[in-house]
PDB file of C-alpha atoms in Angstrom:
ATOM      1  CA  UNK A   6    -119.589 -29.450  52.705  1.00 44.00           C
ATOM      2  CA  UNK A   7    -117.304 -30.654  49.632  1.00 46.00           C
ATOM      3  CA  UNK A   8    -117.195 -29.402  46.275  1.00 47.00           C
ATOM      4  CA  UNK A   9    -118.844 -32.490  44.824  1.00 51.00           C
ATOM      5  CA  UNK A  10    -122.231 -31.510  47.071  1.00 57.00           C
ATOM      6  CA  UNK A  11    -121.769 -28.387  45.771  1.00 73.00           C
ATOM      7  CA  UNK A  12    -121.971 -28.897  42.581  1.00 78.00           C
ATOM      8  CA  UNK A  13    -124.654 -31.382  42.787  1.00 75.00           C
ATOM      9  CA  UNK A  14    -126.898 -28.449  44.330  1.00 76.00           C
ATOM     10  CA  UNK A  15    -126.154 -26.503  41.959  1.00 80.00           C
ATOM     11  CA  UNK A  16    -127.198 -29.009  38.755  1.00 82.00           C
ATOM     12  CA  UNK A  17    -130.189 -30.164  41.436  1.00 77.00           C
ATOM     13  CA  UNK A  18    -131.465 -26.345  41.451  1.00 77.00           C
ATOM     14  CA  UNK A  19    -131.252 -26.308  37.437  1.00 83.00           C
ATOM     15  CA  UNK A  20    -132.856 -29.071  36.883  1.00 80.00           C
ATOM     16  CA  UNK A  21    -135.594 -28.396  39.505  1.00 75.00           C
ATOM     17  CA  UNK A  22    -136.239 -24.559  37.948  1.00 76.00           C
ATOM     18  CA  UNK A  23    -136.299 -25.936  34.352  1.00 80.00           C
ATOM     19  CA  UNK A  24    -139.082 -28.410  35.357  1.00 74.00           C
ATOM     20  CA  UNK A  25    -140.807 -25.626  37.098  1.00 69.00           C
ATOM     21  CA  UNK A  26    -140.571 -23.529  33.759  1.00 71.00           C
ATOM     22  CA  UNK A  27    -141.362 -26.184  31.993  1.00 73.00           C
ATOM     23  CA  UNK A  28    -144.678 -26.991  33.667  1.00 65.00           C
ATOM     24  CA  UNK A  29    -145.464 -23.133  34.699  1.00 61.00           C
ATOM     25  CA  UNK A  30    -145.518 -22.904  30.891  1.00 64.00           C
ATOM     26  CA  UNK A  31    -147.582 -25.947  30.058  1.00 62.00           C
ATOM     27  CA  UNK A  32    -150.402 -25.117  32.252  1.00 58.00           C
ATOM     28  CA  UNK A  33    -150.370 -21.147  31.001  1.00 56.00           C
ATOM     29  CA  UNK A  34    -153.881 -20.630  29.341  1.00 58.00           C
ATOM     30  CA  UNK A  35    -154.226 -17.974  26.802  1.00 59.00           C
ATOM     31  CA  UNK A  36    -157.962 -17.208  27.854  1.00 57.00           C
ATOM     32  CA  UNK A  37    -159.353 -16.179  30.864  1.00 58.00           C
ATOM     33  CA  UNK A  38    -160.263 -18.445  33.151  1.00 62.00           C
ATOM     34  CA  UNK A  39    -162.702 -16.784  35.763  1.00 68.00           C
ATOM     35  CA  UNK A  40    -164.128 -12.895  36.217  1.00 72.00           C
ATOM     36  CA  UNK A  41    -162.013 -12.368  39.037  1.00 81.00           C
ATOM     37  CA  UNK A  42    -159.105 -12.640  36.184  1.00 83.00           C
ATOM     38  CA  UNK A  43    -160.268  -9.988  34.336  1.00 84.00           C
ATOM     39  CA  UNK A  44    -161.106  -7.718  37.407  1.00 87.00           C
ATOM     40  CA  UNK A  45    -157.354  -7.897  38.493  1.00 90.00           C
ATOM     41  CA  UNK A  46    -156.613  -7.293  34.879  1.00 90.00           C
ATOM     42  CA  UNK A  47    -158.374  -4.525  34.283  1.00 91.00           C
ATOM     43  CA  UNK A  48    -157.836  -3.111  37.842  1.00 94.00           C
ATOM     44  CA  UNK A  49    -154.070  -3.148  37.426  1.00 95.00           C
ATOM     45  CA  UNK A  50    -154.611  -1.557  33.954  1.00 94.00           C
ATOM     46  CA  UNK A  51    -156.536   1.385  35.743  1.00 95.00           C
ATOM     47  CA  UNK A  52    -153.637   2.513  37.749  1.00 96.00           C
ATOM     48  CA  UNK A  53    -150.796   1.517  35.100  1.00 96.00           C
ATOM     49  CA  UNK A  54    -152.889   4.223  33.031  1.00 94.00           C
ATOM     50  CA  UNK A  55    -152.984   6.733  36.167  1.00 94.00           C
ATOM     51  CA  UNK A  56    -156.944   6.846  36.881  1.00 94.00           C
ATOM     52  CA  UNK A  57    -156.524   5.439  39.794  1.00 94.00           C
ATOM     53  CA  UNK A  58    -158.425   2.398  41.865  1.00 94.00           C
ATOM     54  CA  UNK A  59    -161.368   2.384  39.727  1.00 94.00           C
ATOM     55  CA  UNK A  60    -163.378  -0.075  37.565  1.00 87.00           C
ATOM     56  CA  UNK A  61    -162.208   1.017  34.151  1.00 82.00           C
ATOM     57  CA  UNK A  62    -164.857  -1.446  32.078  1.00 81.00           C
ATOM     58  CA  UNK A  63    -167.767   0.831  33.228  1.00 80.00           C
ATOM     59  CA  UNK A  64    -168.343   4.022  31.722  1.00 81.00           C
ATOM     60  CA  UNK A  65    -168.027   6.369  34.236  1.00 86.00           C
ATOM     61  CA  UNK A  66    -165.023   4.469  36.112  1.00 86.00           C
ATOM     62  CA  UNK A  67    -166.551   3.814  39.440  1.00 88.00           C
ATOM     63  CA  UNK A  68    -164.138   3.440  42.205  1.00 91.00           C
ATOM     64  CA  UNK A  69    -163.467  -0.236  42.925  1.00 90.00           C
ATOM     65  CA  UNK A  70    -165.034  -0.973  46.406  1.00 88.00           C
ATOM     66  CA  UNK A  71    -164.974  -5.021  46.167  1.00 88.00           C
ATOM     67  CA  UNK A  72    -161.247  -6.018  45.068  1.00 89.00           C
ATOM     68  CA  UNK A  73    -158.607  -5.359  47.520  1.00 90.00           C
ATOM     69  CA  UNK A  74    -155.846  -3.290  45.866  1.00 92.00           C
ATOM     70  CA  UNK A  75    -152.311  -5.270  46.134  1.00 93.00           C
ATOM     71  CA  UNK A  76    -152.450  -7.791  43.360  1.00 93.00           C
ATOM     72  CA  UNK A  77    -154.180  -5.123  41.291  1.00 94.00           C
ATOM     73  CA  UNK A  78    -151.076  -3.217  42.197  1.00 96.00           C
ATOM     74  CA  UNK A  79    -148.520  -5.657  41.605  1.00 94.00           C
ATOM     75  CA  UNK A  80    -150.260  -5.808  38.188  1.00 95.00           C
ATOM     76  CA  UNK A  81    -149.810  -2.464  37.553  1.00 96.00           C
ATOM     77  CA  UNK A  82    -145.934  -2.784  38.197  1.00 96.00           C
ATOM     78  CA  UNK A  83    -145.785  -5.352  35.958  1.00 95.00           C
ATOM     79  CA  UNK A  84    -147.637  -3.502  33.353  1.00 96.00           C
ATOM     80  CA  UNK A  85    -144.942  -1.479  33.530  1.00 96.00           C
ATOM     81  CA  UNK A  86    -142.169  -3.363  32.982  1.00 95.00           C
ATOM     82  CA  UNK A  87    -144.013  -5.507  30.241  1.00 93.00           C
ATOM     83  CA  UNK A  88    -146.345  -3.529  29.004  1.00 94.00           C
ATOM     84  CA  UNK A  89    -150.458  -4.050  28.774  1.00 93.00           C
ATOM     85  CA  UNK A  90    -150.587  -7.216  26.949  1.00 90.00           C
ATOM     86  CA  UNK A  91    -152.269  -9.594  28.899  1.00 87.00           C
ATOM     87  CA  UNK A  92    -150.588 -12.583  28.144  1.00 85.00           C
ATOM     88  CA  UNK A  93    -147.303 -11.300  29.169  1.00 86.00           C
ATOM     89  CA  UNK A  94    -148.799 -10.135  32.432  1.00 89.00           C
ATOM     90  CA  UNK A  95    -150.532 -13.719  32.843  1.00 84.00           C
ATOM     91  CA  UNK A  96    -147.164 -14.966  33.097  1.00 85.00           C
ATOM     92  CA  UNK A  97    -145.767 -13.401  35.989  1.00 88.00           C
ATOM     93  CA  UNK A  98    -147.846 -16.454  37.644  1.00 85.00           C
ATOM     94  CA  UNK A  99    -145.408 -18.683  36.554  1.00 84.00           C
ATOM     95  CA  UNK A 100    -142.949 -16.515  38.006  1.00 88.00           C
ATOM     96  CA  UNK A 101    -144.411 -16.095  41.638  1.00 90.00           C
ATOM     97  CA  UNK A 102    -144.439 -19.629  41.225  1.00 88.00           C
ATOM     98  CA  UNK A 103    -140.677 -19.972  40.737  1.00 87.00           C
ATOM     99  CA  UNK A 104    -140.036 -17.154  43.372  1.00 91.00           C
ATOM    100  CA  UNK A 105    -142.004 -19.377  46.022  1.00 92.00           C
ATOM    101  CA  UNK A 106    -140.246 -22.668  45.310  1.00 90.00           C
ATOM    102  CA  UNK A 107    -136.752 -20.508  45.517  1.00 90.00           C
ATOM    103  CA  UNK A 108    -137.728 -19.568  48.707  1.00 93.00           C
ATOM    104  CA  UNK A 109    -139.298 -22.471  50.054  1.00 92.00           C
ATOM    105  CA  UNK A 110    -136.335 -24.397  48.729  1.00 91.00           C
ATOM    106  CA  UNK A 111    -134.105 -21.868  50.643  1.00 91.00           C
ATOM    107  CA  UNK A 112    -136.046 -22.028  53.865  1.00 93.00           C
ATOM    108  CA  UNK A 113    -135.991 -25.985  53.708  1.00 93.00           C
ATOM    109  CA  UNK A 114    -132.461 -25.568  53.330  1.00 91.00           C
ATOM    110  CA  UNK A 115    -132.273 -23.424  56.428  1.00 93.00           C
ATOM    111  CA  UNK A 116    -134.238 -25.887  58.497  1.00 93.00           C
ATOM    112  CA  UNK A 117    -132.231 -28.804  57.229  1.00 92.00           C
ATOM    113  CA  UNK A 118    -128.821 -27.529  57.121  1.00 92.00           C
ATOM    114  CA  UNK A 119    -126.029 -30.273  55.486  1.00 89.00           C
ATOM    115  CA  UNK A 120    -128.982 -32.103  54.379  1.00 90.00           C
ATOM    116  CA  UNK A 121    -129.867 -31.129  50.684  1.00 88.00           C
ATOM    117  CA  UNK A 122    -132.624 -33.842  49.909  1.00 90.00           C
ATOM    118  CA  UNK A 123    -135.604 -32.381  52.139  1.00 91.00           C
ATOM    119  CA  UNK A 124    -135.125 -28.837  50.120  1.00 90.00           C
ATOM    120  CA  UNK A 125    -134.845 -30.600  46.988  1.00 88.00           C
ATOM    121  CA  UNK A 126    -137.947 -32.803  47.311  1.00 90.00           C
ATOM    122  CA  UNK A 127    -139.805 -30.093  48.417  1.00 89.00           C
ATOM    123  CA  UNK A 128    -138.773 -28.088  45.321  1.00 86.00           C
ATOM    124  CA  UNK A 129    -139.431 -30.540  43.267  1.00 84.00           C
ATOM    125  CA  UNK A 130    -143.085 -31.717  44.639  1.00 87.00           C
ATOM    126  CA  UNK A 131    -143.939 -28.229  44.247  1.00 85.00           C
ATOM    127  CA  UNK A 132    -143.184 -28.193  40.495  1.00 81.00           C
ATOM    128  CA  UNK A 133    -145.241 -31.224  40.328  1.00 82.00           C
ATOM    129  CA  UNK A 134    -148.277 -29.780  42.512  1.00 81.00           C
ATOM    130  CA  UNK A 135    -151.140 -29.403  39.806  1.00 77.00           C
ATOM    131  CA  UNK A 136    -153.827 -26.869  42.221  1.00 77.00           C
ATOM    132  CA  UNK A 137    -149.772 -24.634  42.164  1.00 80.00           C
ATOM    133  CA  UNK A 138    -149.406 -25.540  38.263  1.00 77.00           C
ATOM    134  CA  UNK A 139    -153.134 -24.310  37.521  1.00 75.00           C
ATOM    135  CA  UNK A 140    -152.594 -20.899  40.045  1.00 76.00           C
ATOM    136  CA  UNK A 141    -149.509 -20.313  38.101  1.00 79.00           C
ATOM    137  CA  UNK A 142    -150.914 -20.219  34.398  1.00 76.00           C
ATOM    138  CA  UNK A 143    -153.914 -17.650  35.621  1.00 78.00           C
ATOM    139  CA  UNK A 144    -153.800 -14.112  36.731  1.00 80.00           C
ATOM    140  CA  UNK A 145    -155.061 -14.989  40.490  1.00 82.00           C
ATOM    141  CA  UNK A 146    -153.347 -13.589  43.726  1.00 85.00           C
ATOM    142  CA  UNK A 147    -153.030 -17.008  45.074  1.00 85.00           C
ATOM    143  CA  UNK A 148    -149.748 -17.334  44.017  1.00 87.00           C
ATOM    144  CA  UNK A 149    -148.276 -13.826  44.623  1.00 91.00           C
ATOM    145  CA  UNK A 150    -149.395 -14.459  48.367  1.00 91.00           C
ATOM    146  CA  UNK A 151    -147.784 -17.771  48.848  1.00 90.00           C
ATOM    147  CA  UNK A 152    -144.702 -16.431  47.941  1.00 92.00           C
ATOM    148  CA  UNK A 153    -145.167 -13.398  50.468  1.00 93.00           C
ATOM    149  CA  UNK A 154    -146.161 -16.182  52.755  1.00 93.00           C
ATOM    150  CA  UNK A 155    -142.990 -17.874  52.211  1.00 93.00           C
ATOM    151  CA  UNK A 156    -141.305 -15.122  52.186  1.00 94.00           C
ATOM    152  CA  UNK A 157    -142.304 -14.553  55.899  1.00 95.00           C
ATOM    153  CA  UNK A 158    -141.722 -18.019  56.776  1.00 92.00           C
ATOM    154  CA  UNK A 159    -138.156 -17.568  55.586  1.00 87.00           C
ATOM    155  CA  UNK A 160    -137.363 -14.203  57.347  1.00 86.00           C
TER     156      UNK A 160
END
């Protein structure tokens, strides 16, 4: 691979990363879009505060028996880093989107070595996917699940 192609790849990656961040921030919403968001947030908050996997919205803090614990555990980890501010935690969706797009880019580069166009096109189309962008601004388990699926394919 020549030096110009390597520089071109770096420029394209930074451009697409900037677009992904722009779109993720554009679709970010400051309010809850569903009851699921609130449930995930309060379960993550309970884990972060050391209360266990309980429904913190109820006075008796009943154990949660409906929601799987994986995503609330990720939220609790994010709270340990960013604090309990709901808006900061919602921004992690954009982070999951960007990481997912970087992993799928790397996977496409592995599938088509020496041909950067499929990887760049996949990355760019991912930044324009309205459904991915909508979920990136919401506190939902879809994007961490997508990231894990892409990582499983990449490994």
